[in-house]
Short mmCIF file of C-alpha atoms and ligand atoms in Angstrom, two decimals:
data_model
loop_
_atom_site.label_atom_id
_atom_site.label_comp_id
_atom_site.label_asym_id
_atom_site.label_seq_id
_atom_site.Cartn_x
_atom_site.Cartn_y
_atom_site.Cartn_z
CA MET Y 1 11.94 13.88 15.38
CA SER Y 2 10.68 13.09 18.88
CA GLN Y 3 9.69 9.55 19.83
CA ASN Y 4 7.88 8.03 22.75
CA PRO Y 5 10.78 6.66 24.87
CA TYR Y 6 8.60 3.89 26.31
CA TYR Y 7 7.35 2.54 23.00
CA PRO Y 8 9.56 3.35 20.05
CA MET Y 9 7.06 4.08 17.28
CA ILE Y 10 8.37 4.21 13.73
CA PRO Y 11 7.69 7.56 12.04
CA THR Y 12 5.75 6.61 8.93
CA ILE Y 13 4.45 8.21 5.76
CA LEU Y 14 1.61 6.39 3.98
CA ASP Y 15 1.39 6.77 0.20
CA VAL Y 16 -2.13 5.70 -0.83
CA ASP Y 17 -4.75 5.58 -3.59
CA PRO Y 18 -7.86 4.94 -1.48
CA GLY Y 19 -9.29 2.35 -2.35
CA VAL Y 20 -11.20 0.05 0.07
CA ASP Y 21 -8.13 -1.91 1.16
CA ASP Y 22 -6.13 1.33 1.38
CA ALA Y 23 -8.82 2.61 3.77
CA LEU Y 24 -8.45 -0.44 6.01
CA ALA Y 25 -4.67 -0.13 5.75
CA MET Y 26 -4.85 3.51 6.87
CA LEU Y 27 -6.91 2.53 9.91
CA LEU Y 28 -4.52 -0.33 10.75
CA ALA Y 29 -1.49 1.97 10.47
CA LEU Y 30 -3.14 4.67 12.58
CA LYS Y 31 -4.04 2.15 15.28
CA ALA Y 32 -0.85 0.03 15.24
CA GLU Y 33 1.30 0.87 18.26
CA ALA Y 34 4.48 0.21 16.30
CA LEU Y 35 3.80 2.99 13.78
CA SER Y 36 3.39 6.74 14.10
CA VAL Y 37 1.78 8.12 10.95
CA ARG Y 38 3.15 11.59 10.20
CA GLY Y 39 1.50 12.31 6.86
CA ILE Y 40 -0.49 10.80 4.03
CA THR Y 41 0.46 11.31 0.40
CA VAL Y 42 -2.08 10.46 -2.28
CA VAL Y 43 -1.42 9.22 -5.81
CA SER Y 44 -3.58 8.44 -8.84
CA GLY Y 45 -4.42 4.74 -8.85
CA ASN Y 46 -7.61 3.00 -7.82
CA VAL Y 47 -9.28 6.39 -8.31
CA PRO Y 48 -8.19 9.72 -9.86
CA VAL Y 49 -6.00 11.66 -7.46
CA ASP Y 50 -8.56 14.30 -6.46
CA ARG Y 51 -11.04 11.61 -5.51
CA GLY Y 52 -8.26 9.85 -3.58
CA VAL Y 53 -7.47 13.06 -1.68
CA ARG Y 54 -11.14 13.50 -0.87
CA ASN Y 55 -11.33 9.90 0.36
CA ALA Y 56 -8.18 10.21 2.48
CA LEU Y 57 -9.50 13.37 4.16
CA GLY Y 58 -12.94 11.82 4.71
CA LEU Y 59 -11.39 8.66 6.16
CA LEU Y 60 -9.23 10.64 8.59
CA ASP Y 61 -12.38 12.49 9.76
CA MET Y 62 -14.19 9.20 10.19
CA PHE Y 63 -11.26 7.59 12.03
CA GLY Y 64 -10.77 10.66 14.27
CA PHE Y 65 -7.27 11.55 13.02
CA GLN Y 66 -8.02 14.97 11.47
CA ASP Y 67 -4.65 16.30 12.66
CA ILE Y 68 -2.70 14.16 10.17
CA PRO Y 69 -1.88 16.15 7.02
CA VAL Y 70 -2.85 14.89 3.57
CA TYR Y 71 -0.85 15.79 0.45
CA ARG Y 72 -2.02 15.69 -3.16
CA GLY Y 73 0.33 13.79 -5.46
CA ALA Y 74 0.73 12.74 -9.07
CA GLY Y 75 -2.42 12.88 -11.18
CA ARG Y 76 -1.07 10.46 -13.76
CA PRO Y 77 1.63 7.81 -14.20
CA LEU Y 78 5.11 8.75 -15.49
CA VAL Y 79 4.53 7.46 -19.03
CA ARG Y 80 1.41 5.33 -19.41
CA GLU Y 81 -2.17 6.54 -19.50
CA PRO Y 82 -3.91 6.41 -16.10
CA SER Y 83 -5.73 3.22 -15.17
CA HIS Y 84 -8.23 3.07 -12.32
CA ALA Y 85 -10.18 0.24 -10.67
CA PRO Y 86 -13.86 1.27 -10.32
CA HIS Y 87 -14.93 -2.32 -11.01
CA VAL Y 88 -13.25 -3.35 -7.74
CA HIS Y 89 -13.44 -0.30 -5.48
CA GLY Y 90 -16.58 1.39 -6.88
CA LEU Y 91 -16.67 4.67 -8.77
CA ASP Y 92 -15.92 6.63 -5.60
CA GLY Y 93 -13.16 4.21 -4.48
CA MET Y 94 -15.05 3.45 -1.28
CA GLY Y 95 -17.40 0.84 -2.73
CA ASP Y 96 -19.96 3.56 -3.57
CA VAL Y 97 -21.11 3.82 0.05
CA GLU Y 98 -22.58 7.01 1.45
CA PHE Y 99 -19.36 8.66 2.50
CA THR Y 100 -19.34 12.06 4.21
CA ALA Y 101 -16.96 14.49 2.53
CA SER Y 102 -14.48 16.30 4.75
CA LYS Y 103 -14.31 20.08 4.94
CA ALA Y 104 -10.53 19.80 5.19
CA THR Y 105 -8.24 20.45 2.25
CA PRO Y 106 -4.83 19.02 1.34
CA THR Y 107 -1.87 20.61 3.07
CA GLY Y 108 0.40 20.63 0.04
CA ASP Y 109 2.07 18.59 -2.67
CA SER Y 110 3.09 14.95 -2.07
CA VAL Y 111 6.40 15.10 -3.92
CA ASP Y 112 7.47 18.32 -2.14
CA TYR Y 113 6.54 16.70 1.18
CA LEU Y 114 8.41 13.44 0.50
CA VAL Y 115 11.54 15.26 -0.63
CA GLU Y 116 11.43 17.60 2.36
CA MET Y 117 10.72 14.94 4.99
CA LEU Y 118 13.29 12.46 3.66
CA GLY Y 119 15.84 15.28 3.53
CA LEU Y 120 15.12 16.42 7.09
CA HIS Y 121 14.85 13.00 8.78
CA ARG Y 122 17.58 10.86 7.26
CA GLY Y 123 17.44 7.22 8.25
CA GLU Y 124 14.32 7.68 10.38
CA LEU Y 125 11.24 7.41 8.18
CA VAL Y 126 9.44 4.37 6.84
CA VAL Y 127 7.44 5.07 3.68
CA VAL Y 128 4.64 2.55 3.18
CA ALA Y 129 3.55 2.74 -0.46
CA LEU Y 130 0.14 1.22 -1.19
CA GLY Y 131 -0.54 2.53 -4.69
CA PRO Y 132 1.34 3.05 -7.96
CA LEU Y 133 4.85 4.32 -7.17
CA THR Y 134 4.59 7.58 -9.13
CA ASN Y 135 5.01 9.91 -6.14
CA LEU Y 136 8.12 8.07 -4.94
CA ALA Y 137 9.63 7.98 -8.43
CA LEU Y 138 9.01 11.71 -8.88
CA ALA Y 139 10.66 12.44 -5.52
CA GLU Y 140 13.71 10.42 -6.61
CA ALA Y 141 13.81 12.20 -9.99
CA ARG Y 142 13.59 15.59 -8.26
CA ARG Y 143 16.32 14.80 -5.71
CA PRO Y 144 18.38 11.78 -6.84
CA GLY Y 145 19.30 9.61 -3.86
CA VAL Y 146 16.50 10.95 -1.65
CA LEU Y 147 14.78 7.54 -1.31
CA ARG Y 148 17.99 6.15 0.19
CA ASN Y 149 17.34 8.50 3.14
CA ALA Y 150 14.35 6.37 4.14
CA LEU Y 151 14.83 3.90 6.96
CA LYS Y 152 12.82 1.58 4.73
CA LEU Y 153 10.39 1.63 1.81
CA VAL Y 154 7.63 -0.93 2.29
CA ILE Y 155 5.96 -1.47 -1.06
CA MET Y 156 2.74 -3.34 -1.77
CA GLY Y 157 3.14 -4.39 -5.36
CA GLY Y 158 4.12 -6.94 -7.94
CA CYS Y 159 3.88 -10.70 -7.98
CA ILE Y 160 6.84 -13.09 -8.10
CA ARG Y 161 5.61 -16.67 -8.23
CA SER Y 162 1.86 -16.04 -8.12
CA ALA Y 163 -0.43 -14.92 -10.95
CA GLY Y 164 -1.23 -11.27 -11.59
CA ASN Y 165 -4.49 -9.55 -10.68
CA VAL Y 166 -4.78 -7.17 -13.65
CA THR Y 167 -3.13 -9.19 -16.39
CA ALA Y 168 -1.92 -12.78 -16.25
CA VAL Y 169 1.46 -11.60 -14.99
CA SER Y 170 0.98 -8.11 -13.51
CA GLU Y 171 -0.26 -6.73 -10.24
CA PHE Y 172 -2.29 -3.48 -10.28
CA ASN Y 173 0.13 -1.04 -8.60
CA PHE Y 174 3.09 -2.07 -10.80
CA TYR Y 175 0.90 -2.33 -13.92
CA ALA Y 176 -0.54 1.17 -13.39
CA ASP Y 177 2.93 2.76 -13.38
CA PRO Y 178 5.64 0.25 -14.34
CA HIS Y 179 8.19 2.98 -15.09
CA ALA Y 180 7.80 4.30 -11.55
CA ALA Y 181 8.02 0.80 -10.08
CA ARG Y 182 11.23 0.18 -12.01
CA ALA Y 183 12.75 3.49 -10.94
CA VAL Y 184 11.94 2.90 -7.27
CA MET Y 185 13.24 -0.70 -7.33
CA GLY Y 186 16.46 0.61 -8.84
CA ALA Y 187 16.90 3.50 -6.42
CA GLY Y 188 19.11 1.51 -4.06
CA ALA Y 189 16.95 2.29 -1.02
CA GLU Y 190 16.36 -0.21 1.78
CA THR Y 191 13.24 -1.78 0.28
CA LEU Y 192 10.78 -4.43 1.42
CA VAL Y 193 8.45 -5.60 -1.35
CA VAL Y 194 5.16 -7.12 -0.20
CA PRO Y 195 3.88 -8.85 -3.35
CA LEU Y 196 0.57 -10.51 -4.20
CA ASP Y 197 2.23 -13.83 -3.32
CA VAL Y 198 1.75 -12.99 0.36
CA THR Y 199 -1.04 -10.36 0.33
CA GLY Y 200 -3.18 -12.86 -1.57
CA GLU Y 201 -2.90 -15.20 1.41
CA VAL Y 202 -4.72 -12.75 3.66
CA GLY Y 203 -8.33 -12.79 2.57
CA ILE Y 204 -11.72 -12.52 4.19
CA ALA Y 205 -14.93 -14.06 2.87
CA GLY Y 206 -18.20 -12.18 2.50
CA VAL Y 207 -19.87 -14.57 4.91
CA GLU Y 208 -17.27 -13.73 7.58
CA ILE Y 209 -17.66 -9.99 7.00
CA ARG Y 210 -21.44 -10.28 7.46
CA ARG Y 211 -20.96 -12.44 10.57
CA LEU Y 212 -18.58 -9.87 12.07
CA ALA Y 213 -20.98 -7.02 11.29
CA ALA Y 214 -23.89 -8.86 12.90
CA ALA Y 215 -21.91 -9.89 15.99
CA HIS Y 216 -20.14 -6.55 16.58
CA GLN Y 217 -22.13 -3.50 15.49
CA THR Y 218 -19.28 -1.01 15.46
CA PRO Y 219 -18.43 1.78 12.98
CA GLY Y 220 -15.54 -0.43 11.78
CA THR Y 221 -17.66 -3.46 10.91
CA ARG Y 222 -20.38 -1.24 9.37
CA PHE Y 223 -17.75 0.40 7.16
CA LEU Y 224 -16.14 -2.93 6.21
CA LYS Y 225 -19.50 -4.46 5.27
CA ALA Y 226 -20.68 -1.48 3.21
CA ALA Y 227 -17.38 -0.66 1.51
CA SER Y 228 -16.50 -4.26 0.59
CA SER Y 229 -19.81 -5.20 -1.01
CA ASN Y 230 -18.83 -4.06 -4.53
CA ALA Y 231 -15.44 -5.82 -4.37
CA LEU Y 232 -17.05 -9.01 -3.04
CA GLY Y 233 -19.46 -9.01 -5.98
CA PHE Y 234 -16.58 -8.49 -8.43
CA ALA Y 235 -14.59 -11.33 -6.84
CA ALA Y 236 -17.58 -13.66 -6.93
CA THR Y 237 -18.22 -13.08 -10.63
CA THR Y 238 -14.57 -13.23 -11.71
CA THR Y 239 -13.12 -15.95 -9.47
CA GLY Y 240 -16.19 -17.81 -8.24
CA THR Y 241 -15.26 -17.03 -4.62
CA GLU Y 242 -16.94 -14.26 -2.64
CA ALA Y 243 -13.89 -13.06 -0.72
CA ILE Y 244 -11.63 -10.01 -0.75
CA LYS Y 245 -7.87 -9.96 -0.39
CA LEU Y 246 -6.47 -7.53 2.17
CA HIS Y 247 -3.45 -6.44 0.13
CA ASP Y 248 -2.71 -3.02 1.60
CA PRO Y 249 -3.41 -3.90 5.26
CA THR Y 250 -0.98 -6.81 4.84
CA ALA Y 251 1.73 -4.41 3.68
CA VAL Y 252 1.08 -2.23 6.74
CA ALA Y 253 1.36 -5.40 8.85
CA ALA Y 254 4.78 -6.07 7.27
CA ALA Y 255 5.88 -2.57 8.35
CA ALA Y 256 4.45 -2.92 11.87
CA TRP Y 257 5.16 -6.60 12.63
CA PRO Y 258 7.98 -7.83 10.36
CA GLU Y 259 8.35 -10.94 12.53
CA LEU Y 260 5.13 -12.30 10.98
CA PHE Y 261 6.75 -12.49 7.53
CA ASP Y 262 9.44 -14.62 5.85
CA VAL Y 263 11.75 -12.48 3.80
CA GLU Y 264 14.25 -13.35 1.06
CA ARG Y 265 16.76 -11.17 -0.74
CA LEU Y 266 15.79 -11.32 -4.43
CA TRP Y 267 17.08 -9.60 -7.55
CA LEU Y 268 14.07 -7.86 -9.12
CA ASP Y 269 13.35 -5.69 -12.12
CA VAL Y 270 10.08 -4.51 -13.67
CA GLU Y 271 9.06 -4.85 -17.33
CA VAL Y 272 8.01 -1.48 -18.75
CA GLN Y 273 7.79 -2.11 -22.50
CA GLY Y 274 6.17 -5.50 -22.97
CA GLU Y 275 3.00 -5.43 -25.06
CA ILE Y 276 1.35 -8.01 -22.83
CA THR Y 277 3.72 -8.00 -19.85
CA ALA Y 278 3.92 -4.34 -18.71
CA GLY Y 279 4.31 -4.20 -14.94
CA GLN Y 280 5.55 -7.78 -14.68
CA VAL Y 281 8.18 -8.36 -12.03
CA VAL Y 282 11.23 -10.10 -13.44
CA ALA Y 283 12.83 -11.99 -10.56
CA ASP Y 284 16.24 -13.47 -11.28
CA LEU Y 285 15.91 -16.78 -9.45
CA ARG Y 286 18.84 -18.42 -11.23
CA PRO Y 287 21.26 -20.19 -8.89
CA LEU Y 288 24.19 -17.96 -9.86
CA LEU Y 289 27.23 -17.81 -7.61
CA ASP Y 290 28.13 -14.29 -8.64
CA PRO Y 291 25.41 -11.84 -7.56
CA ALA Y 292 26.82 -9.23 -9.93
CA SER Y 293 25.74 -11.32 -12.89
CA ARG Y 294 22.09 -11.29 -11.85
CA GLN Y 295 19.48 -9.11 -13.57
CA GLY Y 296 17.79 -6.36 -11.58
CA ARG Y 297 18.62 -4.98 -8.15
CA PRO Y 298 18.63 -6.78 -4.79
CA VAL Y 299 15.65 -6.00 -2.60
CA SER Y 300 14.07 -7.74 0.36
CA CYS Y 301 10.89 -9.51 -0.60
CA CYS Y 302 8.19 -11.09 1.56
CA VAL Y 303 7.79 -14.72 0.52
CA GLY Y 304 5.73 -16.06 3.42
CA VAL Y 305 3.24 -14.72 5.96
CA GLN Y 306 1.51 -15.91 9.11
CA ALA Y 307 -1.78 -15.15 7.41
CA ASP Y 308 -4.02 -16.17 10.33
CA VAL Y 309 -2.23 -13.84 12.73
CA VAL Y 310 -2.27 -10.91 10.31
CA LEU Y 311 -5.96 -11.48 9.56
CA GLU Y 312 -6.78 -11.65 13.26
CA ARG Y 313 -5.03 -8.31 13.90
CA ILE Y 314 -6.94 -6.70 11.03
CA ARG Y 315 -10.19 -8.19 12.33
CA GLU Y 316 -9.50 -6.89 15.87
CA MET Y 317 -8.77 -3.43 14.52
CA VAL Y 318 -12.00 -3.33 12.47
CA VAL Y 319 -14.15 -4.62 15.32
CA GLY Y 320 -12.49 -2.29 17.83
CA PHE Y 321 -13.02 0.86 15.80
C1 BDR E 401 -3.31 -3.28 -5.07
O1 BDR E 401 -4.11 -2.71 -6.11
C2 BDR E 401 -5.12 -1.93 -5.57
O2 BDR E 401 -6.34 -2.13 -6.20
C3 BDR E 401 -5.18 -2.23 -4.10
O3 BDR E 401 -5.54 -1.08 -3.38
C4 BDR E 401 -3.78 -2.68 -3.77
O4 BDR E 401 -2.95 -1.59 -3.46
C5 BDR E 401 -3.44 -4.78 -5.15
O5 BDR E 401 -3.03 -5.22 -6.41
CA1 CA E 402 -3.86 0.58 -2.94
#
């Protein structure tokens, strides 16, 4: 895989369920000089997979990156019934804004693409997963060991010490497909988890979004203002604060600028059976001397973030688009 010798960009696959924050994350990844996006795989999550594919294609048209291929992935979780998030992202996933459909069609199947790319480019690719982990789990089931070929998996999902955002203890991406989350955590790949604990630190208030849109009338601020209005309303009525959290862009930031994050090695597992705890991350934080006696598998986990710097980079990207 060829690289720019003057600026070593990391070849990256984005796995998404767009999703307003997925849309902003896509733009950030496409614009970040550290990353070179090679393909986009779509999974059922915030919206059903066909709507997600349509959104991904439309977003690439809007952002001017029509040459990047989009792949259609899993239409449902491994075991559980599908759950979507229209109350946050709108029925269309884009905050129910007028969104021009693309004439483009998906290039192929997400799982085929992941298996092929990770087989061809061992140790070179970063996969940034911003939705339920179904596509990655299916790739691992199809070709056991294939996820270990990734240079790194960067996963937005779960919560360790903070509260959940779907149930008291579960974050949406892990809740939507806990079996997939568990399988991917246990795959032994080089993994960086970016949980709600840090993504929840990177938020933007409605008043700031409106100020940005008034001060800088660019396609980026117009999109942010229109697409976030539904999510801002949902946040205001459920939490009393009119602000959105930039979960997926923060995970992209962790892939592009790891120096902005504090990382710890933690032993994690994911609850799949609990009646009221499905999707909960079980972190073994016991002070045990023998790592082998810990529950779960060791993964790197973001535990701190320079939230102001990350937010400023996201803001710059939105204003500059
Ligand atoms: C995650 O859930 C989705 O709604 C967002 O797009 C993000 O990936 C946050 O819990
Ligand atoms: Ca997402």
